[in-house]
Amino acid sequence: MEAKTQQIHRGLRGVYADTTTASFIDGQVGKLLYRGYNIHDLAEKSTFEEIVYLLLYGHLPNRSQLDEVDAALRESRELPPEVLSILTLIKDCHPMDVLRTGVSALGSLDPDANDNSVEATRRKGIRITAQVPTLVTAHHRIRNGLDPVAPDPELNHAGNFLYMLFGQRPQEEEMKLMDVDFIIHAEHGSNASSFAARVAASTVSDLHSAVVGGIGVLKGPWHGGAAEAVMKMAQDIGRPENAESYARNLIENGKRIMGFGHRVYKAEDPRARHLRDRSEALSLKKGQPQWFQILAHLEQKVMRPYRDKGIYVNVDFYAGSIYYLMGIPDDLFVPIFAMGRIPGWTLQCMEQYADNILIRPLTEYTGPMDLEYVALEERA
Ligand code: CMC
């Protein structure tokens, strides 16, 4: 029997699976709104704590609402001792794998573990948001033979991440840089990891399971792994004048230039501008202007012709250079993306629970039909 040919939307390109009030993206003009607010206003004027509230509650917080969510984050940063033991057991694994295992363990121990109500999911989302930087930094210190640094209740979310990583209070400027980075990574529509989280929520599984799924999907180099790959590329290129032949060589061999292109944006990713200027300023401040020069040369000169095909820089292009210049090891770049994205994953799960339908698309079968089963002993 011949298979019936269906209209296939490979990669679900262009398919709307549901409605959302989380974020709006216009990829043709490079516009991004969280809950109706423009990302440029949020990146320049708000804080990550405000974004957590905005995403989880649907409106910007007033002072006391902000204080409340901030206090909940500050109270939730500590890790249960069982999770610290697990981190020690797997200390030599990649930080993204450790993060996936760590969040899974946190889920087993969470007081609201299998409660999918709005209130419990919000509480869990805030807890995971608060605990993930502690997890990543504790693992990093344990693998380097150092004791984890306890969170400092005086510091905000971004400040705590840097403090627990390096063991010393960060400068105001670096704290702000990290804060902006978390803001612009917080939510982004039906990207692969958020969609994975939604699929998990659609089976009425719990938030931790959905976040574990999101982490697994985010680690791929076509999604969150690009920032790490961009910095490796900049190091391979070495000097701006090598950028052209390096990129041409990759493209001629069918490879992609990391940090460029996007499934939805066919104009510049609006998040990129908030890291471009900051990458330039930081590379001058640190006396290492070459990294920004290499990246800027790639963007402005080498890849300029590709804009006609809708290939522009994306959020990850300048992110890696900033983390590198701050002294953050390159295998922590994807975990940083995950730290910012927890509120977005949580919100998408809350939306899914609120008006649930099982997400279950079809794939058209193109293999052979009705083959005759041959007994093992008779097979060639
Ligand atoms: N370098 C070179 N060529 C590219 C690139 C790139 N970075 N991105 C897309 N193209 C080409 C692609 O090969 C295709 O060429 P052709 O038509 O000749 O076959 C054409 O552009 C159209 O690409 P597409 O099929 O529309 O792209 P896609 O939607 O399947 O893929 C993407 C989107 C992000 C996977 C891809 O652009 C890519 O691999 N980029 C590099 C990885 C990267 O930077 N990822 C981070 C994305 S932003 C952060 C996040 O949200 O995860």
Coordinates of N, CA and C in Angstrom, one line a residue, residues 183-345:
I183 N 18.2 39.1 32.0 CA 16.9 39.7 31.5 C 16.7 39.3 30.0
I184 N 17.7 39.4 29.2 CA 17.4 39.2 27.8 C 17.3 37.7 27.4
H185 N 17.7 36.8 28.4 CA 17.6 35.4 28.1 C 16.3 34.8 28.7
A186 N 15.5 35.6 29.4 CA 14.4 35.1 30.3 C 13.3 34.4 29.6
E187 N 12.9 34.8 28.4 CA 11.7 34.2 27.7 C 11.9 34.5 26.2
H188 N 11.4 33.5 25.4 CA 11.6 33.7 24.0 C 10.6 32.8 23.2
G189 N 9.4 32.9 23.5 CA 8.4 32.2 22.7 C 8.6 30.7 22.6
S190 N 8.3 30.1 21.5 CA 8.2 28.7 21.3 C 9.6 28.2 20.8
N191 N 10.7 28.6 21.5 CA 12.0 28.1 21.1 C 12.1 26.6 21.5
A192 N 13.1 25.9 21.0 CA 13.1 24.4 21.2 C 13.0 24.0 22.7
S193 N 13.8 24.7 23.6 CA 13.7 24.2 25.0 C 12.4 24.5 25.6
S194 N 11.8 25.7 25.3 CA 10.5 26.0 25.9 C 9.4 25.1 25.4
F195 N 9.6 24.8 24.1 CA 8.6 23.8 23.5 C 8.7 22.5 24.2
A196 N 10.0 22.0 24.4 CA 10.2 20.8 25.1 C 9.5 20.8 26.5
A197 N 9.7 21.9 27.2 CA 9.1 22.1 28.5 C 7.6 22.0 28.4
R198 N 7.0 22.6 27.4 CA 5.6 22.6 27.2 C 5.1 21.2 26.9
V199 N 5.8 20.5 26.1 CA 5.4 19.1 25.8 C 5.3 18.3 27.1
A200 N 6.3 18.5 28.0 CA 6.3 17.7 29.3 C 5.1 18.2 30.1
A201 N 4.9 19.5 30.2 CA 3.7 20.0 31.0 C 2.4 19.5 30.4
S202 N 2.4 19.3 29.1 CA 1.1 18.8 28.4 C 0.7 17.4 28.8
T203 N 1.6 16.7 29.4 CA 1.3 15.3 29.8 C 0.9 15.4 31.3
V204 N 0.8 16.6 31.9 CA 0.6 16.9 33.3 C 1.7 16.3 34.2
S205 N 2.9 16.4 33.6 CA 4.1 16.1 34.4 C 4.4 17.3 35.2
D206 N 5.4 17.2 36.1 CA 5.6 18.4 37.0 C 6.7 19.3 36.4
L207 N 6.8 20.5 37.1 CA 7.6 21.6 36.6 C 9.1 21.1 36.5
H208 N 9.6 20.5 37.5 CA 11.0 20.1 37.5 C 11.3 19.2 36.3
S209 N 10.4 18.2 36.0 CA 10.6 17.4 34.9 C 10.6 18.2 33.6
A210 N 9.8 19.2 33.5 CA 9.7 20.0 32.3 C 11.0 20.8 32.2
V211 N 11.5 21.3 33.3 CA 12.8 22.1 33.3 C 14.0 21.2 32.9
V212 N 14.0 20.0 33.4 CA 15.0 19.0 33.1 C 15.0 18.8 31.6
G213 N 13.8 18.7 31.0 CA 13.7 18.5 29.5 C 14.3 19.7 28.8
G214 N 13.9 20.9 29.3 CA 14.4 22.2 28.7 C 15.9 22.3 28.8
I215 N 16.5 21.9 29.9 CA 17.9 21.9 30.0 C 18.6 21.0 29.0
G216 N 18.0 19.8 28.9 CA 18.6 18.8 27.9 C 18.6 19.4 26.5
V217 N 17.5 20.1 26.1 CA 17.3 20.6 24.8 C 18.2 21.8 24.6
L218 N 18.3 22.6 25.6 CA 19.1 23.9 25.5 C 20.6 23.6 25.2
K219 N 21.1 22.5 25.7 CA 22.6 22.3 25.6 C 23.1 22.2 24.2
G220 N 22.3 21.9 23.3 CA 22.7 21.7 21.9 C 23.3 22.9 21.3
P221 N 24.4 22.8 20.4 CA 25.0 24.0 19.8 C 24.1 24.8 18.9
W222 N 23.0 24.2 18.4 CA 22.2 25.0 17.6 C 21.2 25.9 18.4
H223 N 21.2 25.6 19.7 CA 20.3 26.4 20.6 C 21.2 27.2 21.6
G224 N 21.3 26.7 22.9 CA 22.0 27.5 23.9 C 23.5 27.4 23.8
G225 N 24.0 26.3 23.1 CA 25.4 26.0 23.1 C 26.2 27.0 22.2
A226 N 25.5 27.9 21.5 CA 26.2 28.7 20.5 C 27.2 29.7 21.1
A227 N 26.9 30.3 22.3 CA 27.8 31.3 22.9 C 29.2 30.7 23.2
E228 N 29.2 29.4 23.6 CA 30.5 28.7 23.9 C 31.2 28.6 22.6
A229 N 30.5 28.2 21.5 CA 31.1 27.9 20.2 C 31.6 29.2 19.6
V230 N 30.9 30.3 19.8 CA 31.4 31.6 19.3 C 32.7 32.0 19.8
M231 N 32.9 31.8 21.1 CA 34.2 32.2 21.7 C 35.3 31.3 21.3
K232 N 35.0 30.0 21.1 CA 36.0 29.1 20.6 C 36.4 29.5 19.2
M233 N 35.4 29.9 18.4 CA 35.6 30.4 17.0 C 36.5 31.6 17.0
A234 N 36.2 32.6 17.9 CA 37.0 33.8 18.0 C 38.5 33.5 18.4
Q235 N 38.7 32.5 19.2 CA 40.0 32.1 19.6 C 40.7 31.4 18.5
D236 N 40.0 30.6 17.7 CA 40.6 29.9 16.5 C 41.0 31.0 15.5
I237 N 40.1 32.0 15.3 CA 40.4 33.0 14.3 C 41.7 33.8 14.7
G238 N 41.8 34.2 16.0 CA 43.0 34.8 16.5 C 43.2 36.3 16.2
R239 N 43.0 36.7 15.0 CA 43.1 38.1 14.6 C 42.0 38.5 13.6
P240 N 41.6 39.7 13.6 CA 40.5 40.1 12.7 C 40.7 39.8 11.3
E241 N 42.0 40.0 10.8 CA 42.2 39.7 9.4 C 42.1 38.3 8.9
N242 N 42.0 37.3 9.9 CA 41.9 35.9 9.6 C 40.4 35.6 9.5
A243 N 39.5 36.5 9.9 CA 38.1 36.1 10.0 C 37.4 35.7 8.7
E244 N 37.8 36.4 7.6 CA 37.2 36.2 6.3 C 37.4 34.8 5.8
S245 N 38.7 34.4 5.8 CA 39.1 33.1 5.2 C 38.5 32.0 6.2
Y246 N 38.5 32.2 7.5 CA 38.0 31.2 8.4 C 36.5 31.0 8.1
A247 N 35.7 32.1 8.0 CA 34.3 31.9 7.8 C 34.0 31.3 6.4
R248 N 34.7 31.8 5.4 CA 34.5 31.2 4.1 C 34.7 29.7 4.1
N249 N 35.8 29.3 4.7 CA 36.2 27.9 4.8 C 35.0 27.1 5.4
L250 N 34.5 27.6 6.5 CA 33.4 26.9 7.2 C 32.2 26.8 6.3
I251 N 31.8 27.9 5.7 CA 30.5 27.9 4.9 C 30.7 27.0 3.7
E252 N 31.9 27.1 3.0 CA 32.2 26.2 1.8 C 32.1 24.7 2.2
N253 N 32.3 24.4 3.5 CA 32.2 23.0 3.9 C 30.9 22.7 4.5
G254 N 29.9 23.6 4.2 CA 28.5 23.3 4.7 C 28.3 23.5 6.2
K255 N 29.2 24.2 6.8 CA 29.1 24.4 8.3 C 28.4 25.8 8.5
R256 N 28.0 26.0 9.8 CA 27.3 27.3 10.1 C 28.2 28.1 11.0
I257 N 28.0 29.4 10.9 CA 28.8 30.3 11.7 C 28.0 30.5 13.0
M258 N 28.6 30.1 14.1 CA 27.8 30.2 15.4 C 27.6 31.6 15.8
G259 N 26.4 31.8 16.3 CA 26.0 33.2 16.7 C 25.3 34.0 15.6
F260 N 25.1 33.3 14.5 CA 24.4 34.0 13.4 C 23.2 33.1 13.0
G261 N 22.1 33.8 12.5 CA 21.0 33.1 12.1 C 20.0 32.8 13.2
H262 N 18.7 32.7 12.8 CA 17.7 32.4 13.8 C 16.5 31.9 13.0
R263 N 15.8 30.9 13.7 CA 14.6 30.4 13.0 C 13.5 31.5 12.8
V264 N 13.4 32.4 13.8 CA 12.3 33.4 13.7 C 12.9 34.8 13.2
Y265 N 14.0 35.2 13.7 CA 14.5 36.6 13.3 C 15.1 36.5 11.9
K266 N 14.6 37.3 11.0 CA 15.2 37.5 9.7 C 15.8 38.9 9.6
A267 N 15.8 39.6 10.8 CA 16.4 40.9 11.0 C 17.3 40.7 12.2
E268 N 17.9 41.8 12.7 CA 18.8 41.6 13.8 C 18.0 41.2 15.1
D269 N 18.5 40.2 15.7 CA 17.9 39.8 17.0 C 18.0 41.0 18.0
P270 N 16.9 41.5 18.5 CA 16.9 42.7 19.3 C 17.7 42.6 20.6
R271 N 17.9 41.3 21.0 CA 18.7 41.2 22.2 C 20.2 41.4 22.0
A272 N 20.6 41.2 20.8 CA 22.1 41.3 20.5 C 22.7 42.7 20.9
R273 N 21.9 43.8 20.6 CA 22.5 45.1 20.8 C 22.8 45.4 22.2
H274 N 22.1 44.7 23.2 CA 22.4 45.0 24.6 C 23.7 44.3 25.0
L275 N 24.2 43.4 24.2 CA 25.5 42.8 24.6 C 26.6 43.4 23.7
R276 N 26.3 43.9 22.5 CA 27.4 44.4 21.6 C 28.2 45.5 22.3
D277 N 27.5 46.6 22.7 CA 28.2 47.7 23.3 C 28.9 47.3 24.6
R278 N 28.3 46.4 25.3 CA 28.9 46.0 26.6 C 30.1 45.2 26.4
S279 N 30.1 44.3 25.3 CA 31.2 43.5 25.0 C 32.4 44.4 24.6
E280 N 32.1 45.5 23.8 CA 33.2 46.4 23.4 C 33.8 47.1 24.6
A281 N 32.9 47.6 25.5 CA 33.4 48.4 26.7 C 34.2 47.5 27.6
L282 N 33.7 46.2 27.8 CA 34.4 45.3 28.7 C 35.8 44.9 28.1
S283 N 35.8 44.7 26.8 CA 37.1 44.2 26.2 C 38.1 45.3 26.3
L284 N 37.7 46.6 26.2 CA 38.6 47.7 26.3 C 39.1 47.8 27.8
K285 N 38.1 47.7 28.7 CA 38.4 47.8 30.1 C 39.4 46.7 30.6
K286 N 39.2 45.5 30.0 CA 40.1 44.4 30.4 C 41.4 44.4 29.6
G287 N 41.6 45.3 28.7 CA 42.8 45.4 27.9 C 43.0 44.2 26.9
Q288 N 41.8 43.7 26.5 CA 41.8 42.6 25.5 C 40.9 43.0 24.3
P289 N 41.2 44.1 23.6 CA 40.3 44.5 22.6 C 40.1 43.6 21.4
Q290 N 41.1 42.6 21.3 CA 41.0 41.8 20.1 C 39.8 40.9 20.0
W291 N 39.2 40.5 21.1 CA 38.0 39.6 21.0 C 36.8 40.4 20.3
F292 N 36.6 41.6 20.8 CA 35.5 42.4 20.2 C 35.9 42.7 18.8
Q293 N 37.1 43.1 18.5 CA 37.5 43.4 17.1 C 37.2 42.2 16.2
I294 N 37.6 41.0 16.6 CA 37.3 39.9 15.8 C 35.8 39.7 15.5
L295 N 35.0 39.8 16.6 CA 33.6 39.6 16.5 C 33.0 40.7 15.6
A296 N 33.4 41.9 15.9 CA 32.8 43.1 15.1 C 33.2 42.9 13.7
H297 N 34.4 42.5 13.4 CA 34.8 42.3 12.0 C 34.0 41.3 11.3
L298 N 33.7 40.2 12.0 CA 32.9 39.1 11.5 C 31.5 39.6 11.1
E299 N 30.9 40.4 12.1 CA 29.6 40.9 11.9 C 29.5 41.9 10.9
Q300 N 30.3 42.9 11.0 CA 30.2 44.1 10.1 C 30.7 43.9 8.7
K301 N 31.7 43.1 8.5 CA 32.3 42.9 7.2 C 32.0 41.5 6.6
V302 N 32.5 40.5 7.3 CA 32.5 39.1 6.7 C 31.1 38.6 6.5
M303 N 30.2 38.8 7.4 CA 28.8 38.2 7.3 C 27.8 39.2 6.8
R304 N 28.3 40.4 6.5 CA 27.3 41.5 6.0 C 26.5 41.0 4.8
P305 N 27.2 40.3 3.8 CA 26.4 39.9 2.6 C 25.3 38.9 3.0
Y306 N 25.4 38.2 4.1 CA 24.4 37.2 4.4 C 23.1 37.8 5.0
R307 N 23.2 39.1 5.2 CA 21.9 39.8 5.7 C 20.8 39.7 4.7
D308 N 21.3 39.7 3.4 CA 20.3 39.5 2.3 C 19.5 38.2 2.4
K309 N 20.1 37.2 3.1 CA 19.4 35.9 3.3 C 18.7 35.9 4.6
G310 N 18.7 37.0 5.3 CA 18.1 37.1 6.6 C 19.0 36.5 7.8
I311 N 20.3 36.4 7.5 CA 21.2 35.9 8.6 C 21.9 37.1 9.2
Y312 N 21.5 37.3 10.5 CA 22.1 38.4 11.3 C 22.6 37.8 12.6
V313 N 23.3 38.6 13.4 CA 23.8 38.1 14.7 C 22.6 37.8 15.5
N314 N 22.7 36.8 16.4 CA 21.7 36.5 17.4 C 22.2 36.8 18.8
V315 N 21.4 36.5 19.8 CA 21.7 36.9 21.2 C 23.1 36.3 21.7
D316 N 23.4 35.1 21.1 CA 24.6 34.4 21.6 C 25.9 35.0 21.1
F317 N 25.8 35.8 20.0 CA 27.1 36.2 19.4 C 28.1 36.9 20.3
Y318 N 27.6 38.0 21.0 CA 28.5 38.7 21.8 C 28.5 38.2 23.3
A319 N 27.5 37.3 23.6 CA 27.4 36.8 25.0 C 28.7 36.1 25.5
G320 N 29.2 35.2 24.6 CA 30.4 34.4 25.0 C 31.6 35.3 25.3
S321 N 31.8 36.4 24.5 CA 32.9 37.3 24.7 C 32.8 38.0 26.1
I322 N 31.6 38.3 26.5 CA 31.4 39.0 27.8 C 31.7 38.0 28.9
Y323 N 31.2 36.8 28.8 CA 31.5 35.8 29.9 C 33.0 35.5 30.0
Y324 N 33.6 35.4 28.8 CA 35.1 35.1 28.8 C 35.8 36.2 29.5
L325 N 35.5 37.5 29.1 CA 36.2 38.6 29.6 C 36.0 38.8 31.2
M326 N 34.9 38.2 31.6 CA 34.6 38.3 33.1 C 35.3 37.1 33.8
G327 N 36.0 36.3 33.0 CA 36.8 35.2 33.6 C 35.9 34.0 33.9
I328 N 34.8 33.9 33.2 CA 33.9 32.7 33.4 C 34.4 31.6 32.5
P329 N 34.6 30.4 33.0 CA 35.0 29.3 32.1 C 33.9 29.0 31.0
D330 N 34.4 28.6 29.8 CA 33.5 28.5 28.7 C 32.4 27.4 28.8
D331 N 32.7 26.4 29.7 CA 31.6 25.3 29.8 C 30.5 25.8 30.7
L332 N 30.6 27.0 31.3 CA 29.5 27.6 32.1 C 28.6 28.5 31.2
F333 N 29.0 28.7 30.0 CA 28.2 29.7 29.2 C 26.7 29.2 29.0
V334 N 26.5 27.9 28.6 CA 25.1 27.4 28.4 C 24.4 27.4 29.8
P335 N 25.0 26.9 30.9 CA 24.3 27.0 32.1 C 23.8 28.4 32.5
I336 N 24.6 29.5 32.1 CA 24.2 30.8 32.3 C 22.9 31.1 31.5
F337 N 22.8 30.6 30.3 CA 21.6 30.8 29.5 C 20.4 30.1 30.3
A338 N 20.7 28.9 30.8 CA 19.6 28.2 31.5 C 19.2 29.0 32.8
M339 N 20.1 29.6 33.5 CA 19.8 30.4 34.7 C 18.8 31.5 34.3
G340 N 19.0 32.2 33.2 CA 18.1 33.3 32.8 C 16.8 32.7 32.3
R341 N 16.7 31.5 31.7 CA 15.5 31.0 31.1 C 14.5 30.4 32.0
I342 N 14.9 30.1 33.3 CA 14.0 29.3 34.1 C 12.6 30.0 34.2
P343 N 12.5 31.3 34.4 CA 11.2 32.0 34.5 C 10.4 31.8 33.3
G344 N 11.0 31.8 32.1 CA 10.3 31.6 30.8 C 9.7 30.2 30.7
W345 N 10.6 29.2 31.1 CA 10.1 27.8 31.1 C 8.9 27.6 32.0

